[in-house]
Amino acid sequence: MSDHQTLRPVATRRLATLAVLLLGVGASQARQAEPSPANPLSTPDASGWVQTTTPGGRIDRNNAFFQGLGSNGRSCDSCHRQAQGWSVTPQELRQRFERTSGMDPVFARVDGAVSPLADVSSLEARRSAYALLLDRGLIRVGMPIPANAQFRLSAVDDPYGYASARELSLFRRPLPSTNLIWLTAVMWEGRETFTPFNPPMDAGIDVQNLRSSLARQARNAILGHEQASRAPADAIIDSIVEFELHLVTAQVDDRDAGRLNEADALGGPAILALQRFWVGINDTLGNDPTGDAFDERAMHLFDSWDDPGQSGSDRRGRARATIARGEKLFNSMRIDITGVAGLNDVTGKTVIRGSCSSCHNAPNIGNHSVPLPVNIGIADAGRRTPDLPLYTLTSLATGKRVQTTDPGLAMITGKWTDIGKFKGPILRGLASRAPYFHNGSAATLADVVDFYDSRFHVHMSAQQKRDLVAFLSAL
Ligand code: HEC
Ligand code: HEC
């Protein structure tokens, strides 16, 4: 943790120009290539086309990212696929399973199976051993209860008979290995970030810190997921970090609305690569280092499509108007935020009158602009499905008990109040990488919207839900 740096204005200014300098944004990126089957930068997805840009205008398939560096034949590309927004979908995994009878390297017992001891000796055995990977694209992250924890594991209900305090099985979705330049926390609970998570909410991550975080992440991925016996040379790690740090991904074309950067709209990866950003930008709690107040209009990609005159009344025009309405709802639809650890307790407010952008505040990117993991309840016992382990934790101080499928940040800090906290991920390229949330519990973007509607009692109309989904699909 030696090279952690807290945010200072100088670091801030550096970050503001970061995307332009580091991504080498130039002619190749400003020109958005036409999405087509012939263009290797774009691939079809659930609602149109997703596209990745790089400064050189091509994906370097010779990079170590695509090479097996360990003992099980896996590479980063086993779980981070360009065509799936640099995550991986159950649909593609099922195709890989059928094609290889479950022998593709991604199907490795260490963390691809429901238990590292699962029977994988026959095709049918493999089908059940890899059920969570095939159903929801979940990888098993094994972690011990930290030694200093303020709680103990008082009961385990693991359908696969493996988990214990020595190693909890936490089933999580691969986060996209793209758009990394805007990360403020690395991994779902931020464990690979070099910055302390709490309490200082203004602690940031500068370029050096981000590179160090990603280097450590890559090294651990090679030792863990790829089962290497020792860490590869620093030069290899650096080349992987350099590669992934330059990827920018977003939806570029919508089946109904057409090109997402037409008629003055700002969708697509070429414009995203130019996005202004610094740690703390548009901070909800007033900690933007520039002193600017929080603006709930965090997303302003499709303002120009809000004009019925311009959109027209044809199918395309109506689709554009729908997306624009969804963006407005994202920014301003009232959500009474209650019971969110990391937010309501930190601010001392039982009810925060907010919106989606209260938490997804980084302009046009959609993650938290500070490392602020919060608990919105995805891992709550009440939402547990029988195929996930359930853990009962007991507070050493008070004897209080809580049940969860994933303690999240508490597995790193050992703090009782950090149970169930996860970061708000970047919201670009969503349509290419269902399912959503850390445990893949939302199969579609409509399920995501339904979750928020019931969790925060928003009472959205069917029309509002459709508008929001259309907007999220266009990111
Ligand atoms: C077996 C599947 C698998 C392989 C192989 C794999 N990853 Fe991942 N990756 C994951 C999962 C799962 C997560 C999320 C884990 C978590 O947060 O607990 C993740 C998270 C990440 C993140 C964090 C992104 C963010 O938003 O915080 C990066 C970056 C990343 N991986 C890069 C890599 C690189 C580089 C390699 C190769 C050296 C690699 N991964 C290999 C499954 C994999
Ligand atoms: C109180 C903070 C908060 C609010 C309000 C909020 N989110 Fe989230 N959002 C999060 C967190 C935290 C996660 C990750 C949760 C997890 O996986 O455990 C998340 C995850 C998501 C994801 C999944 C991304 C992925 O890669 O899996 C989507 C999509 C999303 N939010 C959209 C929305 C929309 C739309 C709204 C408004 C209706 C909204 N959020 C309101 C905090 C919030």
XYZ file of C-alpha atoms and ligand atoms in Angstrom:
561
model
C 0.000 0.000 0.000
C 3.082 2.211 -0.097
C 2.193 4.100 -3.240
C -1.280 5.106 -2.216
C -1.837 8.802 -2.722
C -4.712 10.842 -1.554
C -6.362 13.168 -3.956
C -4.847 16.602 -4.365
C -5.844 19.252 -6.863
C -2.693 18.598 -8.876
C -3.552 14.926 -9.236
C -7.026 16.017 -10.180
C -5.887 18.188 -13.034
C -3.697 15.387 -14.233
C -6.691 13.099 -14.368
C -8.836 15.561 -16.235
C -6.569 15.278 -19.238
C -5.814 11.661 -18.566
C -8.080 10.099 -21.130
C -6.706 12.254 -23.906
C -3.061 11.695 -22.949
C -3.184 8.073 -21.973
C -5.659 6.845 -24.490
C -3.818 8.771 -27.178
C -7.171 9.867 -28.469
C -6.624 10.990 -31.999
C -7.970 10.717 -35.462
C -8.525 6.989 -35.354
C -10.633 7.252 -32.246
C -12.555 10.350 -33.148
C -13.757 8.712 -36.346
C -16.253 6.103 -35.317
C -15.968 3.087 -37.581
C -19.177 1.849 -39.164
C -20.460 -1.189 -37.241
C -20.622 -4.158 -39.574
C -19.701 -7.838 -39.543
C -16.575 -6.848 -41.487
C -15.406 -4.422 -38.792
C -13.552 -6.352 -36.065
C -14.052 -3.535 -33.555
C -17.817 -3.970 -33.433
C -19.969 -6.984 -32.626
C -23.743 -7.528 -32.507
C -25.451 -7.747 -29.103
C -28.897 -7.889 -27.506
C -30.059 -4.483 -28.740
C -27.740 -3.565 -31.613
C -23.963 -3.258 -31.838
C -21.276 -2.768 -29.223
C -17.918 -1.315 -30.199
C -14.459 -1.100 -28.679
C -11.953 1.515 -29.778
C -8.216 1.605 -29.231
C -5.728 4.334 -30.185
C -4.340 2.142 -32.958
C -7.798 1.304 -34.263
C -7.310 -2.444 -33.804
C -7.254 -5.077 -31.060
C -3.741 -6.498 -30.609
C -4.499 -10.222 -30.398
C -0.795 -10.936 -29.819
C -0.895 -9.253 -26.428
C -0.282 -11.475 -23.386
C -3.925 -10.798 -22.466
C -4.804 -13.481 -25.029
C -2.056 -15.940 -24.034
C -2.253 -18.726 -21.482
C 0.305 -17.764 -18.831
C -0.482 -20.417 -16.243
C -0.978 -24.173 -16.058
C -4.635 -24.609 -17.021
C -4.694 -23.148 -20.530
C -6.783 -20.143 -19.571
C -5.990 -16.583 -20.599
C -7.660 -13.319 -19.612
C -9.703 -13.852 -22.787
C -11.288 -16.973 -21.255
C -13.470 -14.715 -19.091
C -13.107 -11.258 -20.664
C -14.407 -11.360 -24.233
C -14.531 -8.408 -26.570
C -17.882 -9.461 -28.060
C -19.451 -9.523 -24.586
C -18.310 -6.091 -23.467
C -15.104 -7.687 -22.109
C -17.089 -9.729 -19.590
C -18.554 -13.100 -20.630
C -22.154 -14.243 -21.016
C -23.771 -17.550 -19.992
C -25.019 -17.924 -23.556
C -21.480 -17.909 -24.971
C -20.246 -20.154 -22.162
C -22.976 -22.683 -22.940
C -21.899 -22.703 -26.590
C -18.295 -23.261 -25.493
C -19.427 -26.071 -23.207
C -21.345 -27.849 -25.966
C -18.548 -27.375 -28.486
C -15.889 -28.859 -26.179
C -18.024 -31.189 -24.004
C -17.080 -28.974 -21.085
C -13.336 -29.262 -21.672
C -12.607 -25.644 -22.683
C -10.061 -24.238 -20.179
C -12.652 -21.856 -18.719
C -14.222 -24.975 -17.200
C -11.579 -25.434 -14.521
C -12.487 -26.747 -11.090
C -10.428 -24.153 -9.228
C -13.011 -21.385 -9.657
C -15.227 -22.330 -12.607
C -17.029 -25.042 -10.650
C -19.474 -24.785 -7.754
C -16.760 -26.382 -5.576
C -13.064 -27.044 -6.248
C -13.785 -30.649 -5.233
C -16.699 -31.132 -7.639
C -16.856 -34.288 -9.747
C -15.935 -33.415 -13.330
C -15.246 -36.948 -14.570
C -18.132 -37.227 -17.047
C -20.063 -34.888 -19.314
C -23.112 -34.986 -17.037
C -20.963 -34.427 -13.949
C -19.383 -31.410 -15.646
C -22.803 -30.037 -16.535
C -23.725 -29.865 -12.860
C -20.243 -28.890 -11.632
C -20.269 -25.851 -13.935
C -23.983 -25.058 -13.489
C -23.479 -21.559 -12.048
C -21.045 -20.663 -14.825
C -23.452 -21.968 -17.472
C -26.604 -20.447 -15.938
C -25.348 -17.052 -14.812
C -21.698 -16.705 -15.845
C -20.512 -16.854 -12.225
C -16.919 -17.479 -11.145
C -16.194 -18.737 -7.609
C -14.058 -16.288 -5.657
C -12.667 -18.155 -2.638
C -11.760 -15.979 0.359
C -11.174 -16.547 4.072
C -12.958 -14.618 6.826
C -10.251 -12.050 7.691
C -8.321 -12.657 10.914
C -9.325 -9.290 12.396
C -13.019 -9.640 11.555
C -15.573 -8.076 13.912
C -17.770 -11.112 13.245
C -17.578 -14.863 13.060
C -19.120 -17.303 10.651
C -21.766 -18.992 12.798
C -23.461 -21.102 10.112
C -22.905 -22.132 6.513
C -25.554 -23.414 4.138
C -23.500 -24.392 1.090
C -25.414 -26.615 -1.350
C -22.029 -27.797 -2.613
C -20.613 -28.775 0.797
C -17.355 -26.871 0.522
C -17.439 -23.406 2.093
C -16.068 -22.765 5.590
C -14.509 -19.828 7.470
C -11.210 -20.832 5.877
C -12.692 -20.289 2.435
C -16.075 -18.810 1.631
C -17.321 -19.461 -1.905
C -18.439 -16.122 -3.360
C -19.979 -16.395 -6.810
C -19.347 -13.282 -8.890
C -19.607 -11.961 -12.423
C -16.430 -11.042 -14.307
C -16.315 -7.237 -14.393
C -15.470 -5.798 -17.820
C -11.745 -5.372 -18.504
C -12.495 -2.211 -20.484
C -13.160 1.473 -19.711
C -10.673 0.956 -16.879
C -9.286 4.464 -17.089
C -12.374 5.658 -15.193
C -12.273 3.120 -12.367
C -12.183 4.440 -8.827
C -12.258 0.966 -7.250
C -10.875 -2.255 -8.725
C -12.992 -5.436 -8.261
C -16.570 -5.674 -6.972
C -15.665 -4.674 -3.414
C -12.573 -2.740 -4.459
C -10.036 -5.190 -3.023
C -7.387 -4.599 -5.673
C -7.425 -0.820 -5.213
C -4.293 0.591 -3.625
C -6.352 3.312 -1.970
C -7.898 2.917 1.471
C -11.680 2.651 1.165
C -12.866 4.158 4.374
C -13.422 6.372 6.084
C -11.995 9.139 3.870
C -14.447 9.406 1.028
C -12.211 11.849 -0.784
C -9.340 9.399 -1.076
C -8.754 9.014 -4.741
C -6.840 7.015 -7.239
C -4.383 8.664 -9.606
C -2.790 7.258 -12.725
C 0.102 5.634 -10.915
C -2.220 4.168 -8.345
C -4.525 2.849 -11.058
C -1.640 1.202 -12.892
C -0.361 -0.365 -9.662
C -3.836 -1.610 -8.835
C -4.322 -3.156 -12.278
C -0.843 -4.703 -12.242
C -1.544 -6.379 -8.927
C -4.954 -7.475 -10.214
C -3.410 -9.025 -13.359
C -0.692 -10.787 -11.348
C -3.279 -12.288 -9.012
C -5.483 -13.307 -11.955
C -2.587 -15.220 -13.493
C -1.704 -16.900 -10.182
C -5.346 -17.606 -9.349
C -7.608 -17.998 -12.394
C -4.782 -19.220 -14.635
C -3.106 -21.314 -11.882
C 0.459 -20.219 -12.656
C 3.081 -21.583 -10.253
C 4.800 -18.219 -10.135
C 4.098 -14.655 -11.193
C 5.170 -13.708 -14.718
C 7.821 -11.053 -15.424
C 6.845 -7.440 -14.751
C 7.196 -6.658 -18.461
C 4.395 -9.106 -19.259
C 2.155 -7.667 -16.562
C 2.887 -4.150 -17.788
C 2.003 -5.071 -21.362
C -1.344 -6.494 -20.226
C -2.121 -3.369 -18.203
C -1.089 -1.141 -21.090
C -3.372 -3.127 -23.397
C -6.488 -3.156 -21.230
C -6.074 0.447 -20.074
C -6.476 1.623 -23.671
C -9.761 -0.162 -24.383
C -12.907 1.967 -24.561
C -16.237 0.217 -25.072
C -19.819 1.382 -25.556
C -22.965 0.596 -27.457
C -22.581 2.203 -30.897
C -25.767 1.301 -32.724
C -29.290 0.562 -31.552
C -31.549 -1.700 -33.576
C -34.452 0.760 -33.347
C -32.787 4.149 -32.817
C -29.871 3.689 -35.220
C -26.411 5.215 -34.769
C -26.121 6.474 -31.216
C -24.049 9.506 -32.181
C -26.364 10.823 -34.857
C -28.445 13.993 -34.637
C -26.069 15.476 -32.036
C -26.326 12.518 -29.649
C -23.144 11.591 -27.773
C -23.320 7.780 -27.655
C -20.655 5.341 -28.789
C -17.037 4.720 -27.729
C -15.317 7.428 -29.815
C -17.020 10.209 -27.859
C -16.726 8.270 -24.602
C -12.928 8.249 -25.049
C -13.000 12.049 -24.743
C -15.110 12.080 -21.565
C -13.964 14.567 -18.908
C -13.255 12.827 -15.617
C -11.428 13.151 -12.335
C -11.775 11.341 -9.052
C -14.610 13.013 -7.181
C -16.150 14.622 -10.283
C -19.806 15.417 -9.626
C -19.577 13.871 -6.165
C -23.012 13.364 -4.668
C -21.925 14.320 -1.160
C -20.250 17.581 -2.170
C -16.654 16.363 -2.224
C -15.831 17.307 -5.812
C -12.279 18.728 -5.449
C -13.171 21.570 -7.825
C -15.855 22.654 -5.363
C -18.614 22.232 -7.939
C -21.973 21.144 -6.555
C -23.494 17.784 -7.465
C -25.621 17.935 -10.632
C -28.144 15.101 -10.826
C -27.976 15.314 -14.632
C -25.041 12.908 -14.635
C -26.027 11.434 -17.981
C -26.320 13.816 -20.905
C -25.736 11.714 -23.983
C -29.126 11.942 -25.599
C -30.379 15.444 -24.705
C -30.687 16.296 -28.388
C -33.095 13.406 -28.973
C -35.515 14.887 -26.493
C -36.867 17.231 -29.141
C -39.945 15.683 -30.795
C -39.519 18.054 -33.718
C -36.080 16.721 -34.430
C -36.743 13.059 -33.644
C -39.752 12.868 -35.899
C -42.676 10.514 -35.568
C -41.318 7.538 -37.511
C -40.108 4.376 -35.810
C -36.558 5.662 -35.488
C -37.702 8.995 -34.091
C -39.923 7.321 -31.537
C -37.076 5.020 -30.456
C -34.792 8.032 -30.012
C -37.397 9.872 -27.965
C -37.788 6.781 -25.763
C -34.049 6.698 -25.047
C -34.018 10.418 -24.257
C -36.944 9.995 -21.829
C -35.088 7.088 -20.186
C -32.042 9.283 -19.683
C -34.167 11.947 -17.989
C -35.674 9.311 -15.701
C -32.196 8.040 -14.814
C -31.157 11.547 -13.824
C -34.260 12.868 -12.127
C -36.840 10.198 -11.297
C -37.242 10.507 -7.516
C -35.919 7.574 -5.534
C -36.154 7.683 -1.745
C -32.896 5.975 -0.801
C -33.313 4.213 2.536
C -31.417 1.524 4.417
C -28.311 1.716 2.202
C -25.235 1.098 4.353
C -22.452 3.373 3.158
C -24.885 6.152 2.287
C -27.752 6.611 4.735
C -25.570 5.818 7.773
C -22.619 7.890 6.525
C -24.759 10.978 5.919
C -26.937 10.408 8.968
C -30.044 10.744 6.782
C -32.729 8.060 7.053
C -34.111 9.087 3.675
C -32.066 10.572 0.867
C -34.235 12.049 -1.849
C -32.142 10.994 -4.816
C -32.197 9.268 -8.188
C -30.171 6.683 -10.109
C -27.470 9.316 -10.519
C -27.041 9.730 -6.748
C -24.954 6.572 -6.874
C -24.069 6.390 -10.570
C -22.683 9.930 -10.591
C -19.600 9.945 -12.872
C -20.829 11.930 -15.899
C -21.679 9.716 -18.876
C -19.712 6.830 -17.335
C -22.040 5.840 -14.523
C -19.831 4.467 -11.759
C -19.247 6.175 -8.409
C -16.686 8.922 -8.948
C -15.163 8.084 -5.541
C -14.483 4.617 -4.177
C -17.725 4.295 -2.215
C -18.958 0.728 -1.883
C -22.566 0.629 -0.656
C -25.062 -2.086 0.259
C -28.193 -1.978 -1.902
C -29.243 -5.465 -0.811
C -28.273 -7.717 -3.723
C -26.634 -10.231 -1.344
C -29.466 -10.142 1.240
C -30.799 -13.479 2.490
C -34.252 -12.518 1.200
C -32.963 -12.530 -2.368
C -31.002 -15.725 -2.069
C -31.653 -18.399 -4.679
C -31.159 -22.029 -3.550
C -28.159 -22.491 -5.850
C -26.083 -19.944 -3.882
C -24.457 -20.562 -0.480
C -25.924 -18.615 2.459
C -23.660 -17.460 5.281
C -24.732 -16.518 8.819
C -22.420 -13.975 10.433
C -22.522 -13.090 14.132
C -21.150 -9.803 15.468
C -18.522 -10.367 18.168
C -19.462 -7.066 19.831
C -23.254 -7.299 19.940
C -24.154 -10.913 19.126
C -26.364 -9.648 16.300
C -26.724 -12.002 13.351
C -27.006 -11.341 9.656
C -27.422 -13.709 6.725
C -25.869 -12.981 3.350
C -24.784 -14.710 0.162
C -21.692 -12.473 -0.055
C -20.246 -10.251 2.711
C -18.582 -8.031 0.048
C -16.250 -5.366 1.447
C -16.408 -6.898 4.939
C -14.294 -9.791 3.634
C -11.470 -7.280 3.173
C -11.897 -4.855 6.079
C -13.399 -7.296 8.600
C -15.897 -4.576 9.567
C -19.437 -5.466 10.533
C -20.775 -2.301 8.881
C -19.157 -3.249 5.553
C -21.200 -6.429 5.086
C -22.906 -6.518 1.691
C -21.121 -3.466 0.273
C -20.168 -3.447 -3.418
C -19.135 -0.742 -5.840
C -21.466 0.743 -8.417
C -19.930 -0.477 -11.678
C -19.436 1.486 -14.889
C -22.667 1.508 -16.888
C -21.406 1.428 -20.492
C -21.686 -1.428 -22.984
C -24.378 -2.989 -20.784
C -26.428 -4.626 -23.556
C -23.532 -6.910 -24.481
C -22.910 -8.426 -21.067
C -26.022 -9.677 -19.243
C -26.643 -10.843 -16.528
C -26.165 -7.983 -14.069
C -25.164 -7.290 -10.449
C -22.229 -9.001 -8.735
C -24.052 -12.343 -8.574
C -25.796 -12.156 -11.953
C -29.184 -12.078 -10.218
C -30.723 -9.780 -12.854
C -30.985 -11.705 -16.118
C -31.928 -8.630 -18.151
C -31.887 -4.849 -17.849
C -35.655 -5.035 -17.269
C -34.885 -7.187 -14.208
C -32.410 -4.536 -13.014
C -35.102 -1.865 -13.276
C -37.636 -4.126 -11.506
C -35.138 -4.623 -8.691
C -34.841 -0.869 -8.097
C -38.600 -0.377 -8.439
C -39.331 -2.857 -5.639
C -36.258 -2.226 -3.464
C -36.954 1.504 -3.220
C -40.775 1.430 -3.723
C -40.562 3.746 -6.728
C -43.862 2.622 -8.323
C -42.665 3.133 -11.900
C -45.204 2.846 -14.695
C -44.723 0.251 -17.432
C -43.838 3.107 -19.780
C -41.169 4.458 -17.421
C -39.639 1.001 -17.130
C -39.520 0.629 -20.915
C -37.913 4.062 -21.296
C -35.256 3.303 -18.683
C -34.424 -0.066 -20.262
C -34.130 1.551 -23.707
C -31.716 4.106 -22.265
C -29.592 1.550 -20.382
C -29.453 -0.569 -23.558
C -28.063 2.408 -25.483
C -25.118 2.977 -23.131
C -11.784 -17.495 -14.762
C -12.260 -16.225 -15.185
C -11.317 -15.035 -15.209
C -10.081 -14.953 -15.794
C -9.291 -16.052 -16.485
C -9.646 -13.589 -15.620
N -10.602 -12.871 -14.967
Fe -10.585 -10.878 -14.629
N -12.248 -11.045 -13.475
C -12.948 -12.213 -13.280
C -13.923 -12.003 -12.222
C -14.904 -13.042 -11.695
C -13.779 -10.673 -11.793
C -14.537 -9.996 -10.641
C -14.037 -10.613 -9.345
C -14.368 -9.845 -8.085
O -14.614 -8.640 -8.153
O -14.351 -10.456 -7.018
C -12.720 -10.093 -12.616
C -12.299 -8.759 -12.533
C -11.328 -8.207 -13.357
C -10.989 -6.800 -13.392
C -11.601 -5.709 -12.543
C -12.431 -4.721 -13.303
C -13.140 -3.756 -12.384
O -14.103 -3.089 -12.821
O -12.795 -3.652 -11.213
C -9.964 -6.669 -14.303
C -9.258 -5.383 -14.695
C -9.680 -7.977 -14.817
N -10.531 -8.881 -14.238
C -8.651 -8.259 -15.710
C -8.198 -9.567 -15.955
C -6.932 -9.872 -16.581
C -5.922 -8.840 -17.045
C -6.844 -11.230 -16.659
C -5.697 -12.071 -17.194
C -4.411 -11.861 -16.581
C -8.079 -11.759 -16.083
N -8.849 -10.722 -15.636
C -8.409 -13.091 -16.042
C -12.781 -13.388 -13.977
C -11.634 -13.720 -14.680
C -28.024 3.653 -3.515
C -27.104 3.601 -4.621
C -27.654 3.213 -5.987
C -28.771 3.698 -6.632
C -29.769 4.737 -6.140
C -28.811 3.043 -7.907
N -27.769 2.174 -8.028
Fe -27.409 0.943 -9.605
N -25.908 0.034 -8.572
C -25.466 0.405 -7.305
C -24.566 -0.608 -6.803
C -23.846 -0.581 -5.463
C -24.492 -1.613 -7.803
C -23.739 -2.944 -7.692
C -24.551 -3.813 -6.737
C -24.157 -5.279 -6.652
O -23.907 -5.906 -7.675
O -24.157 -5.778 -5.509
C -25.335 -1.160 -8.900
C -25.504 -1.846 -10.095
C -26.256 -1.403 -11.169
C -26.322 -2.049 -12.457
C -25.610 -3.352 -12.849
C -24.317 -3.118 -13.558
C -23.536 -4.380 -13.813
O -22.476 -4.284 -14.461
O -23.937 -5.477 -13.381
C -27.164 -1.305 -13.243
C -27.509 -1.560 -14.699
C -27.637 -0.205 -12.422
N -27.065 -0.287 -11.181
C -28.558 0.773 -12.842
C -29.217 1.622 -11.960
C -30.425 2.359 -12.281
C -31.126 2.345 -13.621
C -30.790 3.028 -11.158
C -32.017 3.879 -10.923
C -33.290 3.232 -11.174
C -29.794 2.736 -10.138
N -28.877 1.873 -10.656
C -29.816 3.260 -8.857
C -25.870 1.527 -6.614
C -27.029 2.247 -6.879
